[in-house]
Short mmCIF file of C-alpha atoms in Angstrom, two decimals:
data_model
loop_
_atom_site.label_atom_id
_atom_site.label_comp_id
_atom_site.label_asym_id
_atom_site.label_seq_id
_atom_site.Cartn_x
_atom_site.Cartn_y
_atom_site.Cartn_z
CA MET A 19 43.69 -44.73 -6.24
CA SER A 20 44.12 -48.45 -5.63
CA GLN A 21 47.27 -49.75 -3.98
CA PRO A 22 49.96 -50.85 -6.47
CA SER A 23 50.52 -54.59 -6.69
CA HIS A 24 54.15 -55.63 -7.21
CA VAL A 25 54.93 -58.22 -9.83
CA ASN A 26 58.48 -59.41 -10.55
CA ILE A 27 59.47 -58.25 -14.01
CA TYR A 28 60.42 -61.75 -15.16
CA GLN A 29 56.86 -62.96 -14.62
CA ILE A 30 55.55 -60.98 -17.59
CA LEU A 31 58.45 -61.23 -20.04
CA PHE A 32 59.05 -63.53 -22.95
CA LEU A 33 61.80 -61.25 -24.23
CA LEU A 34 63.69 -62.91 -27.03
CA LEU A 35 61.44 -65.96 -27.14
CA SER A 36 58.28 -64.03 -27.92
CA SER A 37 59.79 -61.96 -30.72
CA LEU A 38 61.47 -64.83 -32.54
CA VAL A 39 58.18 -66.43 -33.58
CA ALA A 40 57.66 -63.66 -36.14
CA LEU A 41 60.51 -65.16 -38.16
CA TYR A 42 58.46 -68.29 -38.68
CA ALA A 43 55.15 -66.83 -39.81
CA GLU A 44 55.98 -64.17 -42.35
CA TYR A 45 56.06 -66.09 -45.61
CA SER A 46 53.00 -66.99 -47.64
CA GLY A 47 52.79 -70.75 -48.24
CA HIS A 48 54.85 -71.58 -45.16
CA HIS A 49 53.39 -72.92 -41.93
CA SER A 50 54.89 -73.26 -38.47
CA LEU A 51 54.01 -74.97 -35.20
CA ILE A 52 55.68 -73.25 -32.24
CA ILE A 53 55.16 -74.28 -28.61
CA TYR A 54 55.87 -71.94 -25.69
CA VAL A 55 56.49 -73.26 -22.19
CA THR A 56 56.92 -71.35 -18.92
CA PHE A 57 58.05 -73.04 -15.70
CA ALA A 58 57.63 -70.72 -12.71
CA PRO A 59 57.82 -72.57 -9.37
CA GLY A 60 57.26 -70.37 -6.36
CA HIS A 61 56.00 -67.39 -8.36
CA GLN A 62 52.81 -65.91 -6.94
CA TYR A 63 51.21 -64.71 -10.16
CA LEU A 64 52.00 -67.57 -12.55
CA PRO A 65 51.07 -71.25 -12.63
CA LYS A 66 53.98 -73.59 -11.99
CA TYR A 67 53.79 -74.91 -15.55
CA SER A 68 52.02 -73.36 -18.52
CA SER A 69 52.26 -73.84 -22.27
CA TYR A 70 50.50 -72.98 -25.48
CA GLY A 71 50.89 -73.94 -29.13
CA MET A 72 50.71 -71.60 -32.11
CA LEU A 73 50.00 -72.86 -35.62
CA ASP A 74 51.14 -69.81 -37.56
CA ASP A 75 49.16 -67.12 -35.71
CA TYR A 76 46.35 -69.43 -34.52
CA ARG A 77 46.43 -70.82 -30.98
CA VAL A 78 45.75 -74.57 -31.10
CA PHE A 79 46.02 -75.37 -27.39
CA THR A 80 46.62 -73.86 -23.96
CA TYR A 81 47.65 -75.66 -20.77
CA GLU A 82 48.06 -74.56 -17.15
CA SER A 83 49.07 -76.78 -14.27
CA THR A 84 46.53 -75.10 -11.98
CA SER A 85 43.67 -76.65 -13.96
CA ASP A 86 45.66 -79.53 -15.50
CA VAL A 87 43.54 -79.26 -18.65
CA PHE A 88 44.48 -78.79 -22.31
CA SER A 89 41.99 -76.30 -23.72
CA HIS A 90 41.63 -76.16 -27.50
CA PRO A 91 39.10 -75.26 -30.23
CA PHE A 92 38.73 -78.75 -31.74
CA GLY A 93 36.10 -80.39 -29.53
CA GLN A 94 36.23 -84.11 -28.72
CA LEU A 95 38.05 -85.33 -31.83
CA GLU A 96 39.32 -88.89 -31.50
CA SER A 97 42.11 -88.15 -33.98
CA LEU A 98 43.69 -85.77 -31.46
CA SER A 99 43.50 -88.06 -28.41
CA THR A 100 47.07 -89.28 -28.92
CA VAL A 101 48.26 -85.67 -29.33
CA TRP A 102 46.86 -84.63 -25.94
CA ARG A 103 48.24 -87.81 -24.34
CA ASP A 104 51.70 -87.14 -25.79
CA LEU A 105 51.59 -83.50 -24.70
CA ARG A 106 50.68 -84.55 -21.16
CA ASP A 107 53.55 -87.05 -21.08
CA CYS A 108 55.82 -84.34 -22.45
CA THR A 109 54.66 -81.94 -19.73
CA ASN A 110 55.52 -84.44 -16.99
CA PHE A 111 58.84 -85.25 -18.66
CA LYS A 112 59.85 -81.59 -18.94
CA THR A 113 58.72 -80.83 -15.39
CA GLY A 114 61.17 -83.43 -14.08
CA TYR A 115 64.07 -81.88 -15.96
CA PHE A 116 63.04 -78.34 -15.03
CA ASN A 117 63.13 -79.34 -11.36
CA LEU A 118 66.54 -80.95 -11.87
CA PHE A 119 67.86 -77.88 -13.68
CA SER A 120 66.59 -75.61 -10.90
CA ARG A 121 68.49 -77.63 -8.30
CA TYR A 122 71.72 -77.50 -10.31
CA ALA A 123 71.28 -73.77 -11.01
CA ASN A 124 70.71 -73.06 -7.32
CA LEU A 125 73.77 -75.04 -6.24
CA THR A 126 76.21 -73.81 -8.89
CA LEU A 127 74.91 -70.35 -9.84
CA GLY A 128 72.88 -69.30 -6.81
CA LEU A 129 69.69 -68.98 -8.88
CA LYS A 130 66.76 -69.62 -6.58
CA SER A 131 63.50 -70.74 -8.24
CA PRO A 132 64.49 -69.41 -11.67
CA LEU A 133 61.84 -68.67 -14.28
CA LEU A 134 62.44 -71.10 -17.16
CA GLN A 135 61.03 -70.71 -20.66
CA LEU A 136 61.13 -72.78 -23.83
CA MET A 137 60.22 -71.98 -27.40
CA TYR A 138 60.47 -74.88 -29.80
CA GLY A 139 58.90 -76.12 -32.99
CA CYS A 140 59.19 -76.47 -36.74
CA GLN A 141 58.45 -74.74 -40.01
CA LEU A 142 57.22 -76.47 -43.16
CA SER A 143 57.60 -74.72 -46.51
CA HIS A 144 55.39 -75.14 -49.57
CA ASN A 145 58.08 -77.27 -51.30
CA GLY A 146 58.14 -79.79 -48.45
CA THR A 147 61.39 -78.76 -46.77
CA SER A 148 61.33 -78.26 -43.01
CA SER A 149 63.46 -76.68 -40.31
CA GLY A 150 63.37 -76.66 -36.52
CA LEU A 151 64.24 -74.54 -33.52
CA TYR A 152 64.64 -75.11 -29.79
CA HIS A 153 65.36 -72.15 -27.48
CA PHE A 154 65.79 -72.07 -23.70
CA SER A 155 65.74 -69.01 -21.45
CA VAL A 156 66.48 -68.49 -17.75
CA ASN A 157 64.98 -65.46 -15.99
CA GLY A 158 64.93 -63.66 -19.33
CA GLU A 159 68.69 -63.07 -18.90
CA TYR A 160 70.27 -66.21 -20.31
CA SER A 161 69.20 -67.53 -23.71
CA LEU A 162 70.54 -70.63 -25.45
CA SER A 163 69.62 -72.65 -28.54
CA MET A 164 69.93 -76.33 -29.27
CA ASP A 165 72.03 -77.54 -32.16
CA MET A 166 69.60 -79.18 -34.59
CA ASP A 167 72.24 -81.74 -35.66
CA SER A 168 73.57 -82.83 -32.27
CA PRO A 169 72.16 -82.94 -28.71
CA GLN A 170 74.14 -79.92 -27.51
CA TRP A 171 73.35 -76.34 -26.62
CA TYR A 172 75.09 -73.20 -27.82
CA SER A 173 75.16 -69.48 -27.15
CA TYR A 174 77.29 -66.61 -28.39
CA LEU A 175 77.44 -64.99 -24.95
CA PRO A 176 80.14 -66.06 -22.45
CA GLN A 177 77.82 -65.57 -19.46
CA ASP A 178 75.65 -68.43 -20.77
CA LEU A 179 78.43 -71.02 -20.47
CA ASP A 180 77.42 -72.20 -16.99
CA ILE A 181 73.83 -72.71 -18.19
CA LYS A 182 75.10 -74.65 -21.21
CA ASN A 183 77.17 -76.94 -18.97
CA ILE A 184 74.05 -77.86 -16.99
CA LEU A 185 71.88 -78.46 -20.05
CA ASP A 186 74.50 -80.56 -21.85
CA ARG A 187 74.31 -83.07 -18.96
CA PHE A 188 70.69 -83.92 -19.75
CA ASP A 189 71.42 -86.50 -22.46
CA LEU A 190 68.00 -88.16 -22.47
CA TRP A 191 66.11 -84.87 -22.59
CA ASN A 192 68.36 -83.47 -25.32
CA HIS A 193 67.96 -86.57 -27.50
CA ASN A 194 64.18 -86.46 -27.01
CA ASN A 195 64.13 -82.82 -28.05
CA LEU A 196 65.79 -83.68 -31.37
CA ILE A 197 63.48 -86.65 -31.91
CA TYR A 198 60.47 -84.38 -31.53
CA ILE A 199 61.87 -81.76 -33.91
CA HIS A 200 62.97 -84.18 -36.63
CA ARG A 201 60.31 -86.90 -36.36
CA ASP A 202 57.17 -85.72 -34.59
CA CYS A 203 56.78 -81.98 -35.14
CA VAL A 204 55.95 -81.87 -38.86
CA PRO A 205 53.29 -84.65 -38.69
CA ARG A 206 51.69 -82.83 -35.76
CA LEU A 207 51.83 -79.55 -37.67
CA LYS A 208 50.04 -81.20 -40.62
CA LYS A 209 47.37 -82.66 -38.34
CA PHE A 210 46.65 -79.31 -36.69
CA TYR A 211 46.65 -77.62 -40.09
CA GLU A 212 44.04 -79.99 -41.54
CA LEU A 213 41.78 -79.19 -38.59
CA SER A 214 42.42 -75.43 -38.79
CA ARG A 215 42.70 -74.77 -42.51
CA THR A 216 39.25 -73.20 -42.82
CA ILE A 217 40.55 -70.46 -40.51
CA LEU A 218 44.14 -70.29 -41.75
CA ASP A 219 43.17 -70.35 -45.44
CA GLN A 220 40.48 -67.70 -45.20
CA LYS A 221 41.08 -64.42 -47.02
CA VAL A 222 39.55 -61.24 -45.60
CA ARG A 223 39.76 -58.02 -47.59
CA PRO A 224 41.38 -55.02 -45.92
CA GLU A 225 39.64 -51.72 -45.22
CA ALA A 226 41.64 -48.51 -45.40
CA VAL A 227 41.46 -44.80 -44.67
CA ILE A 228 43.96 -41.95 -45.01
CA ARG A 229 44.37 -39.60 -42.07
CA HIS A 230 46.05 -36.22 -42.21
CA LYS A 231 47.72 -35.12 -38.99
CA ARG A 232 48.58 -31.55 -38.05
CA ALA A 233 52.25 -32.52 -37.73
CA GLY A 234 52.37 -32.65 -41.53
CA THR A 235 52.10 -36.39 -41.98
CA LEU A 236 49.73 -38.65 -43.86
CA ASN A 237 48.80 -41.93 -42.22
CA CYS A 238 47.43 -44.86 -44.24
CA VAL A 239 45.43 -46.99 -41.80
CA VAL A 240 44.69 -50.50 -43.09
CA THR A 241 42.67 -52.92 -40.96
CA GLY A 242 40.52 -56.04 -40.92
CA PHE A 243 42.67 -58.17 -43.24
CA TYR A 244 43.72 -61.82 -43.09
CA PRO A 245 46.17 -63.45 -43.60
CA LYS A 246 48.81 -61.18 -42.14
CA ASP A 247 51.03 -60.89 -45.23
CA ILE A 248 50.32 -57.53 -46.86
CA THR A 249 52.16 -54.75 -48.69
CA VAL A 250 51.23 -51.15 -47.90
CA GLU A 251 53.20 -48.39 -49.57
CA TRP A 252 52.85 -44.71 -50.29
CA MET A 253 53.00 -43.46 -53.89
CA VAL A 254 54.02 -39.86 -54.67
CA ASN A 255 53.18 -38.74 -58.18
CA GLY A 256 52.86 -42.39 -59.14
CA GLN A 257 56.27 -43.41 -57.79
CA PRO A 258 56.92 -45.50 -54.63
CA ALA A 259 58.01 -43.40 -51.65
CA LEU A 260 60.94 -44.79 -49.71
CA ASP A 261 60.45 -42.86 -46.46
CA GLY A 262 57.26 -44.51 -45.18
CA ILE A 263 57.24 -45.47 -41.50
CA SER A 264 55.23 -48.54 -40.47
CA THR A 265 53.79 -49.59 -37.13
CA GLY A 266 54.19 -53.24 -38.07
CA PHE A 267 51.35 -55.72 -37.73
CA LEU A 268 48.86 -55.17 -34.91
CA PRO A 269 46.25 -57.82 -34.00
CA ASN A 270 42.52 -57.13 -33.94
CA HIS A 271 40.11 -58.98 -31.64
CA ASP A 272 38.66 -61.08 -34.49
CA GLN A 273 41.82 -62.85 -35.78
CA THR A 274 42.39 -60.10 -38.37
CA TYR A 275 45.21 -57.54 -38.41
CA GLN A 276 45.83 -53.87 -38.87
CA ILE A 277 48.84 -51.84 -39.94
CA GLN A 278 49.56 -48.13 -40.30
CA VAL A 279 52.10 -46.53 -42.63
CA ALA A 280 52.92 -42.83 -42.31
CA ILE A 281 54.69 -40.46 -44.68
CA LEU A 282 55.83 -36.84 -44.35
CA LEU A 283 53.67 -34.47 -46.36
CA SER A 284 56.45 -32.49 -48.03
CA ASP A 285 54.46 -30.77 -50.80
CA THR A 286 50.67 -30.45 -50.92
CA THR A 287 50.78 -29.98 -54.69
CA HIS A 288 52.04 -33.54 -55.16
CA ASN A 289 49.66 -36.46 -55.68
CA TYR A 290 49.76 -38.84 -52.69
CA SER A 291 48.12 -42.26 -52.72
CA CYS A 292 48.28 -45.38 -50.57
CA GLN A 293 48.63 -48.67 -52.46
CA ILE A 294 47.67 -51.98 -50.83
CA MET A 295 48.48 -55.48 -52.10
CA HIS A 296 46.96 -58.50 -50.36
CA SER A 297 46.06 -62.09 -51.28
CA SER A 298 42.34 -61.28 -50.91
CA LEU A 299 42.59 -58.68 -53.69
CA GLN A 300 42.63 -59.48 -57.39
CA GLU A 301 44.45 -56.22 -58.05
CA PRO A 302 46.08 -53.57 -55.84
CA MET A 303 43.77 -51.31 -53.85
CA VAL A 304 44.66 -47.62 -54.25
CA PHE A 305 43.43 -44.75 -52.04
CA ALA A 306 44.22 -41.22 -53.22
CA TRP A 307 44.61 -38.39 -50.71
CA ASP A 308 42.30 -35.42 -51.26
CA ALA A 309 43.93 -32.34 -49.74
CA SER A 310 40.76 -30.20 -49.70
CA SER A 311 38.52 -32.70 -47.91
CA SER A 312 41.29 -33.74 -45.53
CA MET A 313 41.58 -30.28 -43.98
CA THR A 314 37.85 -30.17 -43.18
CA GLU A 315 37.85 -33.70 -41.75
CA GLU A 316 40.83 -32.85 -39.57
CA LYS A 317 39.05 -29.93 -37.87
CA MET A 318 35.92 -32.02 -37.29
CA SER A 319 37.85 -34.94 -35.85
CA LEU A 320 39.67 -32.67 -33.42
CA HIS A 321 36.41 -31.33 -31.97
CA ILE A 322 34.71 -34.72 -31.88
CA GLY A 323 37.80 -36.37 -30.46
CA PHE A 324 38.11 -33.82 -27.66
CA ILE A 325 34.46 -34.20 -26.60
CA ALA A 326 34.60 -37.99 -26.85
CA GLY A 327 37.81 -37.98 -24.86
CA LEU A 328 36.20 -36.07 -22.01
CA ILE A 329 33.23 -38.44 -21.95
CA ALA A 330 35.34 -41.58 -22.28
CA SER A 331 37.80 -40.62 -19.57
CA ARG A 332 38.03 -43.73 -17.44
CA PRO A 333 40.52 -45.59 -15.23
CA GLN A 334 43.33 -47.27 -17.14
CA THR A 335 46.00 -49.69 -15.99
CA TRP A 336 49.56 -48.42 -16.02
CA CYS A 337 52.78 -50.29 -15.32
CA ARG A 338 56.11 -48.88 -14.26
CA ILE A 339 59.39 -50.43 -13.19
CA SER A 340 60.71 -49.39 -9.81
CA GLY A 341 62.86 -50.58 -6.97
CA LYS A 342 66.20 -52.37 -6.80
CA GLU A 343 64.62 -55.76 -7.44
CA GLN A 344 63.18 -54.62 -10.78
CA ALA A 345 59.61 -54.99 -9.58
CA ILE A 346 56.71 -53.72 -11.61
CA GLU A 347 54.08 -51.56 -9.97
CA VAL A 348 50.62 -51.91 -11.42
CA GLU A 349 48.24 -49.14 -10.48
CA THR A 350 44.95 -47.74 -11.72
CA ARG A 351 44.47 -44.07 -12.49
CA PRO A 352 42.08 -42.03 -14.68
CA VAL A 353 43.45 -41.29 -18.13
CA LEU A 354 42.08 -38.79 -20.62
CA ARG A 355 41.74 -40.41 -24.05
CA LEU A 356 41.60 -38.04 -27.01
CA GLU A 357 41.75 -40.54 -29.84
CA GLY A 358 40.32 -44.00 -30.37
CA SER A 359 41.68 -47.11 -32.01
CA VAL A 360 41.10 -47.91 -35.66
CA LYS A 361 39.19 -51.08 -34.85
CA ASP A 362 38.09 -52.19 -31.40
#
């Protein structure tokens, strides 16, 4: 067994910031441009400054201070030269204020080399209306948002007040944040969209299969679809079932998604079917469950899965939290796998 390597828990968390982006990419016809920034001075496993931009669910750029390069999928387009120049200026501008914040936080709050994170951007709806967001996080513990109508920060938690007092001092930075949100973000979103629309506007049909588990549940596995918006529901005797349990959207390696919806098999004499609605389909896709064939397939899959699991047993990476300093131990150990993923 290899020796565990200790990584501070805050080095791998986006916490609230990472989950909030889902709010801005769920609606068909809407587009969002969200930028994530991490400032981690003195942290062994992270670059001092890193950022990436997401147009809906498509990454349009990545930057790390270790290489000082903006990587992106657009080649040497002259139309984007000003965008990369502005992003570089923005990186230098933010770095200055991050350093200043760190000094204030160390002096007033005793926070030494805090991990700082930003999530900011805009959403544009199909009717032309737009909205913005600007979130700031310290060590994954303190989280504040900027008022979109005035250069001030707010939080509903009293422990964030000291952080707010520091941020409210940065008048120039705060005003520049609002200028970006209200003036620059939507035009940049439109520019990235025009260059990415062949990917974002593609429609890929889903594939589906129904699995019967010994625990008495039916699982409708739907994969390979794009865009992400999809409706998957179980029908019992032709009526929608209200007790389906979903995994939520899971990404595949090829920019498509998968989702699984399970239902309790309460009566084998009922007619169960999985109905799928997606923009790539002219009409709903319906898969009916066949009780007789399902039992045979279940026995076969158990035998095949067990043999494949023995053969495919291989070292896997595990993480666990330990110690008073909330460190994460990463170690490698062999793990027996008895079932595979829907789509690699």
